[in-house]
Amino acid sequence: MTTKIIMDTDPGIDDAAAMTMAINSPELDVKLITAVAGNVTVDKTTANVLKIVHFFGKDKEIPVAEGAKAPLIKHFEDAARIHGESGMEGYDFGTDYGKPINKTAVEALHDAIMAEDSVVLVPTGSYTNIALLFKEYPEVKSHISKIVAMGGSISGGNMTSAAEFNVFTDPHAAEIMYKSGVPIVTVGLDVTLKALLTNDSLNKLKDMNETGKMLYGLISHYNDMSGGANGRPMHDVNTIFYLLHPEAFTTKKMWIDIQTDGPAIGCMVGDIRGAYHDGKTNAEVCVDIDADFFNKWFVDQVSKMK
């Protein structure tokens, strides 16, 4: 059986790789992809989603909708310094890649979710669209089996010492999502900085096929060097890897709170002892990962793509 998923994303190079894996996985049925401001502005993230969908010839199968232009409250701060001015530097996708559907992301999310008995939501950017959806259409929650979200960290950040980019970008949206009551799997820096795509794995992609060439071009222009000389972190790809291979992850259930102001804004605080919320939990946090398996899986998947 296939798992029906909806992606909400802000491509971004690792987002592009995540979409690539999801679109080409026979175990996943991508019903909709929505874009949000994050790594670059929302007009660019929307264009980048369209580029990936068109690259794989899925224009008629996977609708794309444009979403929020800015966080709910906080000032918008992009990551063009990491992903390049367009958000997806390193490969020429051309200019004929279509347009988004004539619905806002929130409208499209509502309609796509309500059309299914159960769907998995996969946000890999800031959670602004998700927060707006839950505020306007709370009835969708009963149709979402779980959220597998890239973002956050219980061990340190990449925007500040406390905050990871996706949560930092819109902490108020993250707070709404974590208080929604929908089951959440947190795929944060605790694992994504361990599952580095090694230089050896990256070099294998270059002459593998056109998909490999595309990914090699993008990843080679990816300025996230938080993995040091050992490789590049494919943060968002880990959400798809989790959906397909949860056995590769070690997780821990806990209550997550989000800091929404002050110098620690965007910090994800995990009640790791279960001491402050009467034993209740609202997330299953990924805390470890089989990095060797991740690399093997990534390369194997790309080798099968046409």
Coordinates of C-alpha atoms in Angstrom, one line a residue:
M1 CA 0.0 0.0 0.0
T2 CA 1.1 3.5 -0.7
T3 CA 1.1 6.3 1.9
K4 CA -0.7 9.5 0.8
I5 CA 1.4 12.5 1.6
I6 CA 1.2 16.3 1.2
M7 CA 4.4 18.3 1.2
D8 CA 4.7 21.9 2.4
T9 CA 8.1 23.2 1.5
D10 CA 10.4 26.2 0.8
P11 CA 13.0 25.0 -1.8
G12 CA 15.9 25.3 -1.1
I13 CA 18.3 22.7 -2.2
D14 CA 17.7 20.0 0.4
D15 CA 13.9 20.6 -0.1
A16 CA 14.5 19.9 -3.9
A17 CA 16.2 16.6 -3.0
A18 CA 13.3 15.7 -0.6
M19 CA 10.8 16.3 -3.3
T20 CA 12.9 14.2 -5.7
M21 CA 12.8 11.3 -3.3
A22 CA 9.1 11.6 -2.6
I23 CA 7.9 12.0 -6.2
N24 CA 9.9 9.0 -7.3
S25 CA 9.1 6.6 -4.5
P26 CA 6.5 4.0 -5.4
E27 CA 5.6 3.7 -1.7
L28 CA 4.5 7.4 -1.6
D29 CA 1.6 9.1 -3.3
V30 CA 2.2 12.8 -3.4
K31 CA -1.3 14.5 -3.5
L32 CA -0.2 18.2 -3.3
I33 CA 2.9 20.3 -2.8
T34 CA 2.5 23.8 -1.2
A35 CA 5.1 26.5 -1.0
V36 CA 6.0 28.9 1.8
A37 CA 8.4 31.7 2.3
G38 CA 11.6 30.4 4.0
N39 CA 14.9 29.7 2.3
V40 CA 13.9 32.4 -0.3
T41 CA 10.8 34.4 -1.0
V42 CA 7.6 32.6 -1.7
D43 CA 7.5 33.5 -5.4
K44 CA 10.9 31.8 -5.8
T45 CA 10.0 28.8 -3.6
T46 CA 6.8 28.3 -5.6
A47 CA 8.8 28.5 -8.9
N48 CA 11.2 25.9 -7.5
V49 CA 8.5 23.5 -6.6
L50 CA 7.1 23.8 -10.1
K51 CA 10.6 23.2 -11.6
I52 CA 11.0 19.9 -9.7
V53 CA 7.5 18.7 -10.5
H54 CA 8.0 19.6 -14.2
F55 CA 11.4 18.0 -14.3
F56 CA 9.8 14.7 -13.4
G57 CA 6.9 15.2 -15.8
K58 CA 4.3 15.3 -12.9
D59 CA 2.7 18.6 -13.8
K60 CA -0.8 17.0 -14.3
E61 CA -0.5 14.7 -11.4
I62 CA 0.8 16.9 -8.5
P63 CA -0.9 20.3 -8.0
V64 CA 1.3 23.1 -6.7
A65 CA -0.1 26.0 -4.6
E66 CA 1.6 29.2 -3.4
G67 CA 1.4 30.0 0.3
A68 CA 2.4 32.5 2.9
K69 CA 4.7 35.4 2.0
A70 CA 5.8 36.0 5.5
P71 CA 5.7 34.6 9.0
L72 CA 2.7 35.2 11.2
I73 CA 4.3 37.8 13.4
K74 CA 8.1 37.7 13.2
H75 CA 10.1 39.6 10.6
F76 CA 11.0 37.4 7.6
E77 CA 14.7 36.4 7.3
D78 CA 15.6 34.1 4.3
A79 CA 18.5 31.8 3.8
A80 CA 19.6 32.8 0.3
R81 CA 23.2 32.9 1.6
I82 CA 22.9 29.1 1.9
H83 CA 20.8 28.2 -1.2
G84 CA 21.7 31.0 -3.6
E85 CA 19.6 33.9 -4.9
S86 CA 17.1 31.7 -6.7
G87 CA 17.0 29.0 -3.9
M88 CA 18.1 26.3 -6.3
E89 CA 21.4 27.3 -8.0
G90 CA 23.4 24.8 -9.9
Y91 CA 21.1 23.4 -12.6
D92 CA 19.3 25.0 -15.5
F93 CA 15.6 24.0 -15.3
G94 CA 14.6 26.4 -18.1
T95 CA 11.7 28.7 -18.0
D96 CA 8.8 26.6 -19.1
Y97 CA 7.6 25.0 -15.9
G98 CA 4.0 26.1 -15.5
K99 CA 2.2 28.0 -12.8
P100 CA 0.6 27.2 -9.5
I101 CA -3.1 26.4 -9.2
N102 CA -5.6 29.1 -8.6
K103 CA -6.0 28.4 -4.9
T104 CA -4.1 29.6 -1.9
A105 CA -2.0 27.0 -0.1
V106 CA -4.4 27.0 2.8
E107 CA -7.4 26.4 0.4
A108 CA -5.5 23.7 -1.5
L109 CA -4.4 22.0 1.8
H110 CA -7.9 22.0 3.1
D111 CA -9.4 20.6 -0.1
A112 CA -6.7 17.9 -0.5
I113 CA -6.8 16.8 3.1
M114 CA -10.6 16.6 3.3
A115 CA -10.6 14.5 0.1
E116 CA -8.7 11.8 1.9
D117 CA -9.6 9.6 4.9
S118 CA -6.0 9.8 6.1
V119 CA -3.0 11.7 4.9
V120 CA 0.5 12.4 6.2
L121 CA 1.6 16.1 6.2
V122 CA 5.3 16.6 5.5
P123 CA 6.4 20.3 6.2
T124 CA 10.1 20.9 5.4
G125 CA 10.0 24.7 5.6
S126 CA 8.6 27.2 8.1
Y127 CA 5.2 26.0 9.4
T128 CA 3.2 29.2 8.5
N129 CA 0.9 27.5 6.0
I130 CA 0.2 24.7 8.5
A131 CA -0.6 27.2 11.3
L132 CA -3.0 29.2 9.1
L133 CA -4.7 26.0 8.0
F134 CA -5.3 24.8 11.5
K135 CA -6.6 28.2 12.6
E136 CA -9.0 28.5 9.6
Y137 CA -10.0 24.9 9.1
P138 CA -9.5 22.9 12.4
E139 CA -11.6 20.1 11.0
V140 CA -8.7 19.0 8.8
K141 CA -6.9 17.6 11.9
S142 CA -9.0 14.5 12.1
H143 CA -7.9 13.6 8.5
I144 CA -4.2 13.9 9.2
S145 CA -2.7 10.7 10.6
K146 CA 0.6 12.4 11.5
I147 CA 2.9 15.2 10.7
V148 CA 6.5 14.4 9.8
A149 CA 8.2 17.7 10.2
M150 CA 11.8 18.8 9.4
G151 CA 12.7 21.4 12.0
G152 CA 13.9 22.1 15.4
S153 CA 16.5 20.5 17.6
I154 CA 16.8 19.6 21.3
S155 CA 20.5 19.8 21.2
G156 CA 21.4 23.2 19.6
G157 CA 20.6 25.3 16.6
N158 CA 21.9 26.6 13.3
M159 CA 20.5 30.1 13.4
T160 CA 21.4 30.8 17.0
S161 CA 22.9 28.4 19.6
A162 CA 19.3 27.6 20.5
A163 CA 17.2 27.8 17.3
E164 CA 17.0 25.8 14.1
F165 CA 16.1 27.7 10.9
N166 CA 12.5 26.4 10.2
V167 CA 11.3 27.0 13.7
F168 CA 13.3 30.2 14.0
T169 CA 11.7 31.6 10.8
D170 CA 8.2 31.4 12.3
P171 CA 8.2 30.3 15.9
H172 CA 4.6 31.3 16.4
A173 CA 3.5 29.0 13.7
A174 CA 5.6 26.2 15.2
E175 CA 3.9 26.8 18.5
I176 CA 0.4 26.4 16.9
M177 CA 1.5 23.2 15.2
Y178 CA 2.9 21.6 18.3
K179 CA -0.2 22.5 20.3
S180 CA -2.6 21.2 17.5
G181 CA -3.1 17.7 19.0
V182 CA -2.0 16.1 15.7
P183 CA 0.7 13.4 16.2
I184 CA 4.1 14.9 15.2
V185 CA 7.4 13.2 14.3
T186 CA 10.2 15.8 14.8
V187 CA 13.0 15.3 12.3
G188 CA 15.5 17.9 13.5
L189 CA 19.2 18.7 13.6
D190 CA 19.7 16.0 16.1
V191 CA 19.6 13.5 13.2
T192 CA 20.1 15.6 10.1
L193 CA 23.6 16.7 11.1
K194 CA 24.5 13.0 11.5
A195 CA 23.1 11.8 8.2
L196 CA 25.4 13.7 6.0
L197 CA 25.6 13.0 2.3
T198 CA 29.2 12.1 2.1
N199 CA 31.5 13.5 -0.6
D200 CA 31.9 10.0 -2.0
S201 CA 28.1 9.6 -2.3
L202 CA 27.8 13.0 -3.9
N203 CA 30.4 12.2 -6.5
K204 CA 28.6 9.0 -7.5
L205 CA 25.6 11.1 -8.6
K206 CA 27.3 13.2 -11.2
D207 CA 27.4 10.7 -14.1
M208 CA 24.6 8.4 -12.9
N209 CA 21.7 9.8 -14.9
E210 CA 20.0 13.2 -15.5
T211 CA 18.5 13.2 -12.0
G212 CA 21.9 12.5 -10.5
K213 CA 23.3 15.3 -12.6
M214 CA 20.6 17.7 -11.4
L215 CA 21.1 16.8 -7.8
Y216 CA 24.9 16.9 -8.1
G217 CA 24.6 20.4 -9.5
L218 CA 22.3 21.7 -6.8
I219 CA 24.1 20.0 -3.9
S220 CA 27.5 21.3 -5.2
H221 CA 26.1 24.8 -4.9
Y222 CA 24.7 24.2 -1.4
N223 CA 26.5 26.4 1.1
D224 CA 25.4 24.5 4.3
M225 CA 28.8 23.5 5.5
S226 CA 27.6 22.5 9.0
G227 CA 28.8 19.0 8.3
G228 CA 32.3 20.2 7.9
A229 CA 34.6 18.3 5.5
N230 CA 32.6 15.1 6.0
G231 CA 29.7 16.0 3.7
R232 CA 26.5 18.0 3.2
P233 CA 23.5 17.8 5.5
M234 CA 20.3 16.8 3.5
H235 CA 18.0 18.0 6.3
D236 CA 14.7 17.8 4.5
V237 CA 15.4 14.4 2.8
N238 CA 15.3 12.8 6.3
T239 CA 11.6 13.3 6.4
I240 CA 11.1 11.0 3.4
F241 CA 13.8 8.6 4.7
Y242 CA 11.8 8.4 7.9
L243 CA 8.5 7.6 6.1
L244 CA 10.2 4.8 4.2
H245 CA 12.6 3.5 6.8
P246 CA 11.5 4.4 10.3
E247 CA 13.6 1.5 11.6
A248 CA 16.7 3.6 10.7
F249 CA 15.8 6.1 13.4
T250 CA 15.9 6.1 17.2
T251 CA 13.1 8.2 18.6
K252 CA 12.0 9.5 22.0
K253 CA 8.5 10.7 22.9
M254 CA 8.4 14.0 24.8
W255 CA 6.5 17.2 25.2
I256 CA 7.8 20.0 23.0
D257 CA 7.4 23.7 23.7
I258 CA 8.5 26.6 21.4
Q259 CA 10.1 29.8 22.6
T260 CA 8.4 32.7 20.8
D261 CA 10.3 35.7 22.1
G262 CA 13.5 36.9 23.6
P263 CA 17.1 35.9 22.7
A264 CA 16.1 32.3 22.6
I265 CA 13.3 32.8 20.1
G266 CA 12.8 29.7 17.9
C267 CA 14.3 27.4 20.5
M268 CA 12.6 24.0 20.8
V269 CA 12.4 22.9 24.4
G270 CA 12.0 19.2 25.0
D271 CA 10.7 17.9 28.4
I272 CA 13.3 15.1 28.2
R273 CA 12.6 13.9 31.7
G274 CA 8.8 14.0 31.4
A275 CA 8.8 16.2 34.5
Y276 CA 6.8 19.2 33.6
H277 CA 3.7 18.2 31.6
D278 CA 2.2 15.4 33.8
G279 CA 3.8 12.8 31.7
K280 CA 2.1 14.0 28.5
T281 CA 3.9 14.1 25.1
N282 CA 3.1 15.9 21.9
A283 CA 5.9 14.7 19.7
E284 CA 8.1 11.7 18.8
V285 CA 11.6 13.3 18.4
C286 CA 14.2 11.6 16.2
V287 CA 17.4 11.5 18.3
D288 CA 19.7 9.1 16.3
I289 CA 19.9 7.7 12.7
D290 CA 21.8 5.1 10.7
A291 CA 23.9 7.4 8.6
D292 CA 25.5 4.7 6.5
F293 CA 22.1 3.3 5.6
F294 CA 21.0 6.8 4.7
N295 CA 23.8 7.3 2.2
K296 CA 23.3 3.9 0.7
W297 CA 19.5 4.5 0.3
F298 CA 20.0 8.0 -1.2
V299 CA 22.4 6.8 -3.9
D300 CA 20.4 3.7 -4.6
Q301 CA 17.2 5.7 -5.0
V302 CA 18.8 8.1 -7.5
S303 CA 20.3 5.3 -9.5
K304 CA 16.7 4.0 -10.2
M305 CA 15.4 7.4 -11.4
K306 CA 14.8 8.3 -15.1

